[in-house]
Amino acid sequence: MPNHERPLIDPSDTAPAEAGLSLARRSAAEFAGTAALAAVVIGSGIAAEQLSPGDLGLQLLENSTASAFGLAVLILAFGPISGAHFNPVMSLADWLGGRRQRTGLGTRELGAYVSAQCAGAIVGALLANAMFDRTPLQIATHHRVTGGHLLGEILAAAGLIAVGFAAARQGRGASAAALAAYLGSAIWFTSSGSFANPALTMGRMLSDSFTGIAPASVPAFAAAQIVGGLAGSSLMTLLYRPAGTD
């Protein structure tokens, strides 16, 4: 585990708990931010289907652009409150990274964050569907599980955590830019489309659209994301451990 003095994901800023913000307020920020991110990802996917029917490449470009810009803005907006995790894998990495120095999320906070993120992703998916005059509650039919897709999810999640760990040392603005750029590129270079987020994967299960994923594919995707997140966290712990510990 990393030997650092501040949280894994956002070490450049005062930890929300140290700033005196309640867990309820931070959880509300995680809920709202994840709901907004789900609405951006799913809504832009639905819009892409309508604007560019039959052109999957253009649909992917439209979806990836909106998703990257949306993530950057949301990190800047909600980061000062909760750290802007919006992702159970991020929160798990933060919890693991702070076990030695007692920084980052505590166990109770981890549970609250993950619950808020999952609830937010579900609400965001329902809002995205309704916004485009679709039935709010849908079940996706796009089956995605193949060996290549699961490998893609492992790499996508590992890269997300690694980028978040490294960029956070440069400040929140750098984190927003780096994570947004990584997401935008990973949507293209991974075979899975870089879900890299168990909460958003759950939300995307509820929209039968370009960004949807069938329920049967969700457990394997979530497992791959967790494995990738642990791999990325372990790599950055190895690279950023204090000098003299080689």
CSV table of C-alpha atoms in Angstrom, one decimal:
chain,number,residue,atom,x,y,z
A,1,MET,CA,0.0,0.0,0.0
A,2,PRO,CA,1.2,3.5,-0.7
A,3,ASN,CA,3.1,5.4,1.9
A,4,HIS,CA,1.8,8.9,1.3
A,5,GLU,CA,0.6,11.7,3.5
A,6,ARG,CA,-2.6,12.6,1.7
A,7,PRO,CA,-5.4,10.7,-0.1
A,8,LEU,CA,-4.6,8.6,-3.2
A,9,ILE,CA,-7.0,10.2,-5.6
A,10,ASP,CA,-6.6,13.8,-4.7
A,11,PRO,CA,-3.5,14.4,-2.6
A,12,SER,CA,-3.1,18.0,-3.7
A,13,ASP,CA,-6.1,19.3,-1.8
A,14,THR,CA,-7.3,19.2,1.8
A,15,ALA,CA,-9.3,16.0,2.4
A,16,PRO,CA,-13.0,16.7,2.7
A,17,ALA,CA,-13.2,15.1,6.1
A,18,GLU,CA,-10.3,17.4,7.3
A,19,ALA,CA,-12.2,20.4,5.9
A,20,GLY,CA,-15.1,19.6,8.2
A,21,LEU,CA,-17.6,18.6,5.5
A,22,SER,CA,-20.1,16.0,6.7
A,23,LEU,CA,-20.3,12.6,5.1
A,24,ALA,CA,-23.9,13.3,4.1
A,25,ARG,CA,-22.8,16.4,2.1
A,26,ARG,CA,-20.0,14.5,0.5
A,27,SER,CA,-22.2,11.5,-0.4
A,28,ALA,CA,-24.8,14.0,-1.9
A,29,ALA,CA,-22.0,15.4,-4.1
A,30,GLU,CA,-21.0,11.8,-5.2
A,31,PHE,CA,-24.7,11.1,-5.9
A,32,ALA,CA,-25.3,14.2,-7.9
A,33,GLY,CA,-21.9,14.0,-9.8
A,34,THR,CA,-22.4,10.4,-10.7
A,35,ALA,CA,-26.0,11.0,-11.8
A,36,ALA,CA,-24.8,13.9,-14.0
A,37,LEU,CA,-22.0,11.8,-15.5
A,38,ALA,CA,-24.4,8.9,-16.3
A,39,ALA,CA,-26.7,11.4,-17.9
A,40,VAL,CA,-23.8,12.8,-20.0
A,41,VAL,CA,-22.6,9.3,-21.1
A,42,ILE,CA,-26.0,7.8,-21.8
A,43,GLY,CA,-27.6,10.9,-23.1
A,44,SER,CA,-24.8,11.6,-25.6
A,45,GLY,CA,-25.0,8.0,-26.7
A,46,ILE,CA,-28.8,8.4,-27.4
A,47,ALA,CA,-28.2,11.7,-29.2
A,48,ALA,CA,-25.4,10.1,-31.3
A,49,GLU,CA,-27.8,7.4,-32.4
A,50,GLN,CA,-30.4,9.9,-33.5
A,51,LEU,CA,-27.9,12.3,-35.1
A,52,SER,CA,-25.8,9.8,-36.9
A,53,PRO,CA,-27.9,6.6,-37.6
A,54,GLY,CA,-25.9,3.8,-39.1
A,55,ASP,CA,-22.5,5.4,-38.6
A,56,LEU,CA,-20.9,3.8,-35.5
A,57,GLY,CA,-17.6,5.6,-35.9
A,58,LEU,CA,-19.3,9.0,-35.8
A,59,GLN,CA,-21.5,7.9,-32.9
A,60,LEU,CA,-18.5,6.9,-30.9
A,61,LEU,CA,-16.8,10.2,-31.7
A,62,GLU,CA,-19.8,12.2,-30.5
A,63,ASN,CA,-20.2,10.1,-27.3
A,64,SER,CA,-16.5,10.1,-26.4
A,65,THR,CA,-16.2,13.9,-26.9
A,66,ALA,CA,-19.2,14.6,-24.7
A,67,SER,CA,-18.1,12.1,-22.1
A,68,ALA,CA,-14.6,13.6,-21.8
A,69,PHE,CA,-15.8,17.2,-21.6
A,70,GLY,CA,-18.5,16.3,-19.1
A,71,LEU,CA,-16.1,14.4,-16.8
A,72,ALA,CA,-13.7,17.3,-16.7
A,73,VAL,CA,-16.4,19.8,-15.8
A,74,LEU,CA,-17.9,17.5,-13.1
A,75,ILE,CA,-14.5,17.0,-11.5
A,76,LEU,CA,-14.0,20.7,-11.2
A,77,ALA,CA,-17.5,21.3,-9.9
A,78,PHE,CA,-17.7,18.5,-7.3
A,79,GLY,CA,-14.0,17.9,-6.5
A,80,PRO,CA,-13.9,20.5,-3.7
A,81,ILE,CA,-16.7,18.7,-1.9
A,82,SER,CA,-16.1,14.9,-2.2
A,83,GLY,CA,-13.0,14.5,-4.3
A,84,ALA,CA,-15.2,13.7,-7.3
A,85,HIS,CA,-14.7,10.0,-7.4
A,86,PHE,CA,-18.0,9.1,-9.2
A,87,ASN,CA,-16.7,5.6,-9.4
A,88,PRO,CA,-16.5,2.7,-6.9
A,89,VAL,CA,-13.1,1.6,-8.2
A,90,MET,CA,-11.7,5.1,-7.5
A,91,SER,CA,-13.2,5.1,-4.0
A,92,LEU,CA,-11.8,1.6,-3.4
A,93,ALA,CA,-8.3,2.7,-4.5
A,94,ASP,CA,-8.6,5.8,-2.2
A,95,TRP,CA,-9.6,3.5,0.7
A,96,LEU,CA,-6.8,1.1,0.0
A,97,GLY,CA,-4.2,3.8,-0.5
A,98,GLY,CA,-4.9,5.4,2.9
A,99,ARG,CA,-4.8,2.3,5.1
A,100,ARG,CA,-1.2,2.8,6.3
A,101,GLN,CA,-1.4,6.5,7.0
A,102,ARG,CA,-5.1,6.7,8.0
A,103,THR,CA,-5.8,9.1,5.1
A,104,GLY,CA,-8.3,8.9,2.4
A,105,LEU,CA,-11.7,7.3,2.9
A,106,GLY,CA,-12.6,5.3,5.9
A,107,THR,CA,-14.5,2.1,5.7
A,108,ARG,CA,-17.8,3.7,6.6
A,109,GLU,CA,-17.1,6.5,4.1
A,110,LEU,CA,-16.3,3.9,1.4
A,111,GLY,CA,-19.7,2.3,1.9
A,112,ALA,CA,-21.5,5.6,1.7
A,113,TYR,CA,-19.6,6.7,-1.4
A,114,VAL,CA,-20.3,3.5,-3.3
A,115,SER,CA,-23.9,3.5,-2.4
A,116,ALA,CA,-24.3,7.1,-3.5
A,117,GLN,CA,-22.5,6.4,-6.8
A,118,CYS,CA,-24.6,3.4,-7.6
A,119,ALA,CA,-27.9,5.3,-6.8
A,120,GLY,CA,-26.7,8.3,-8.8
A,121,ALA,CA,-25.9,6.2,-11.8
A,122,ILE,CA,-29.3,4.6,-11.8
A,123,VAL,CA,-31.0,8.0,-11.5
A,124,GLY,CA,-28.8,9.5,-14.3
A,125,ALA,CA,-29.8,6.6,-16.6
A,126,LEU,CA,-33.5,7.1,-16.0
A,127,LEU,CA,-33.2,10.9,-16.6
A,128,ALA,CA,-31.2,10.4,-19.8
A,129,ASN,CA,-33.9,8.0,-21.1
A,130,ALA,CA,-36.7,10.3,-20.2
A,131,MET,CA,-34.9,13.4,-21.6
A,132,PHE,CA,-35.1,11.8,-25.0
A,133,ASP,CA,-38.7,10.8,-24.6
A,134,ARG,CA,-37.9,7.2,-24.1
A,135,THR,CA,-39.4,4.9,-21.5
A,136,PRO,CA,-37.4,5.9,-18.4
A,137,LEU,CA,-36.8,2.3,-17.2
A,138,GLN,CA,-35.3,0.1,-19.9
A,139,ILE,CA,-33.2,-3.1,-19.9
A,140,ALA,CA,-30.3,-3.0,-22.3
A,141,THR,CA,-29.9,-5.9,-24.8
A,142,HIS,CA,-26.3,-5.3,-25.9
A,143,HIS,CA,-24.3,-8.3,-24.7
A,144,ARG,CA,-20.6,-7.4,-24.4
A,145,VAL,CA,-18.7,-10.1,-22.6
A,146,THR,CA,-15.9,-11.6,-24.6
A,147,GLY,CA,-12.3,-12.3,-23.5
A,148,GLY,CA,-11.1,-9.3,-25.4
A,149,HIS,CA,-13.8,-7.0,-23.9
A,150,LEU,CA,-12.9,-8.1,-20.3
A,151,LEU,CA,-9.2,-7.6,-21.0
A,152,GLY,CA,-10.1,-4.1,-22.3
A,153,GLU,CA,-12.0,-3.3,-19.1
A,154,ILE,CA,-9.0,-4.4,-17.0
A,155,LEU,CA,-6.7,-2.2,-18.9
A,156,ALA,CA,-9.2,0.7,-19.0
A,157,ALA,CA,-9.7,0.6,-15.2
A,158,ALA,CA,-6.0,0.2,-14.5
A,159,GLY,CA,-5.1,3.2,-16.6
A,160,LEU,CA,-7.8,5.3,-15.0
A,161,ILE,CA,-6.5,4.7,-11.5
A,162,ALA,CA,-2.9,5.2,-12.6
A,163,VAL,CA,-3.7,8.5,-14.4
A,164,GLY,CA,-5.8,9.6,-11.4
A,165,PHE,CA,-3.0,8.8,-8.9
A,166,ALA,CA,-0.3,10.5,-10.9
A,167,ALA,CA,-2.2,13.6,-12.1
A,168,ALA,CA,-3.6,14.4,-8.6
A,169,ARG,CA,-0.2,15.3,-7.5
A,170,GLN,CA,-0.3,18.3,-9.9
A,171,GLY,CA,-3.6,19.7,-8.6
A,172,ARG,CA,-7.3,19.4,-9.4
A,173,GLY,CA,-7.1,21.2,-12.7
A,174,ALA,CA,-4.5,18.7,-13.9
A,175,SER,CA,-6.6,15.8,-12.7
A,176,ALA,CA,-9.6,17.0,-14.6
A,177,ALA,CA,-7.7,17.5,-17.8
A,178,ALA,CA,-5.8,14.2,-17.5
A,179,LEU,CA,-8.7,12.0,-16.6
A,180,ALA,CA,-10.9,13.6,-19.3
A,181,ALA,CA,-8.2,13.1,-21.9
A,182,TYR,CA,-7.7,9.5,-20.8
A,183,LEU,CA,-11.4,8.7,-20.8
A,184,GLY,CA,-11.8,10.2,-24.3
A,185,SER,CA,-8.9,8.1,-25.7
A,186,ALA,CA,-9.8,4.9,-23.8
A,187,ILE,CA,-13.3,4.9,-25.3
A,188,TRP,CA,-11.5,4.5,-28.6
A,189,PHE,CA,-8.4,2.3,-27.9
A,190,THR,CA,-10.1,-0.3,-25.7
A,191,SER,CA,-12.1,-3.1,-27.1
A,192,SER,CA,-14.8,-2.6,-24.5
A,193,GLY,CA,-15.3,1.1,-24.9
A,194,SER,CA,-13.9,1.8,-21.5
A,195,PHE,CA,-16.8,1.5,-19.1
A,196,ALA,CA,-14.2,1.3,-16.2
A,197,ASN,CA,-16.8,2.1,-13.6
A,198,PRO,CA,-19.1,-0.4,-11.9
A,199,ALA,CA,-21.7,2.2,-10.9
A,200,LEU,CA,-22.0,3.5,-14.5
A,201,THR,CA,-22.0,0.0,-15.8
A,202,MET,CA,-25.0,-0.6,-13.6
A,203,GLY,CA,-26.7,2.5,-14.9
A,204,ARG,CA,-26.0,1.7,-18.5
A,205,MET,CA,-27.7,-1.6,-18.0
A,206,LEU,CA,-31.0,0.5,-17.7
A,207,SER,CA,-30.8,2.1,-21.1
A,208,ASP,CA,-31.3,0.1,-24.3
A,209,SER,CA,-29.2,2.4,-26.4
A,210,PHE,CA,-25.8,2.8,-28.0
A,211,THR,CA,-24.0,2.9,-24.5
A,212,GLY,CA,-26.1,0.1,-23.0
A,213,ILE,CA,-25.0,-3.2,-21.6
A,214,ALA,CA,-27.1,-6.3,-21.0
A,215,PRO,CA,-27.6,-7.4,-17.4
A,216,ALA,CA,-25.9,-10.7,-18.0
A,217,SER,CA,-22.7,-8.8,-19.0
A,218,VAL,CA,-22.6,-6.6,-15.9
A,219,PRO,CA,-21.0,-9.0,-13.3
A,220,ALA,CA,-18.1,-9.9,-15.5
A,221,PHE,CA,-17.5,-6.2,-16.5
A,222,ALA,CA,-17.6,-5.1,-12.8
A,223,ALA,CA,-15.2,-7.9,-11.8
A,224,ALA,CA,-12.8,-6.9,-14.6
A,225,GLN,CA,-13.0,-3.2,-13.5
A,226,ILE,CA,-12.1,-4.1,-9.9
A,227,VAL,CA,-9.2,-6.2,-11.0
A,228,GLY,CA,-8.0,-3.5,-13.2
A,229,GLY,CA,-8.4,-0.9,-10.5
A,230,LEU,CA,-6.3,-3.0,-8.1
A,231,ALA,CA,-3.7,-3.5,-10.7
A,232,GLY,CA,-3.4,0.2,-11.4
A,233,SER,CA,-3.3,1.1,-7.7
A,234,SER,CA,-0.6,-1.5,-7.1
A,235,LEU,CA,1.5,-0.2,-10.0
A,236,MET,CA,1.4,3.4,-8.8
A,237,THR,CA,2.1,2.3,-5.3
A,238,LEU,CA,5.3,0.6,-6.6
A,239,LEU,CA,6.3,3.6,-8.7
A,240,TYR,CA,5.6,6.3,-6.2
A,241,ARG,CA,6.8,4.7,-3.0
A,242,PRO,CA,9.2,6.8,-1.0
A,243,ALA,CA,12.9,7.0,-2.0
A,244,GLY,CA,15.1,4.5,-0.3
A,245,THR,CA,12.5,1.7,-0.2
A,246,ASP,CA,13.7,-0.1,-3.4
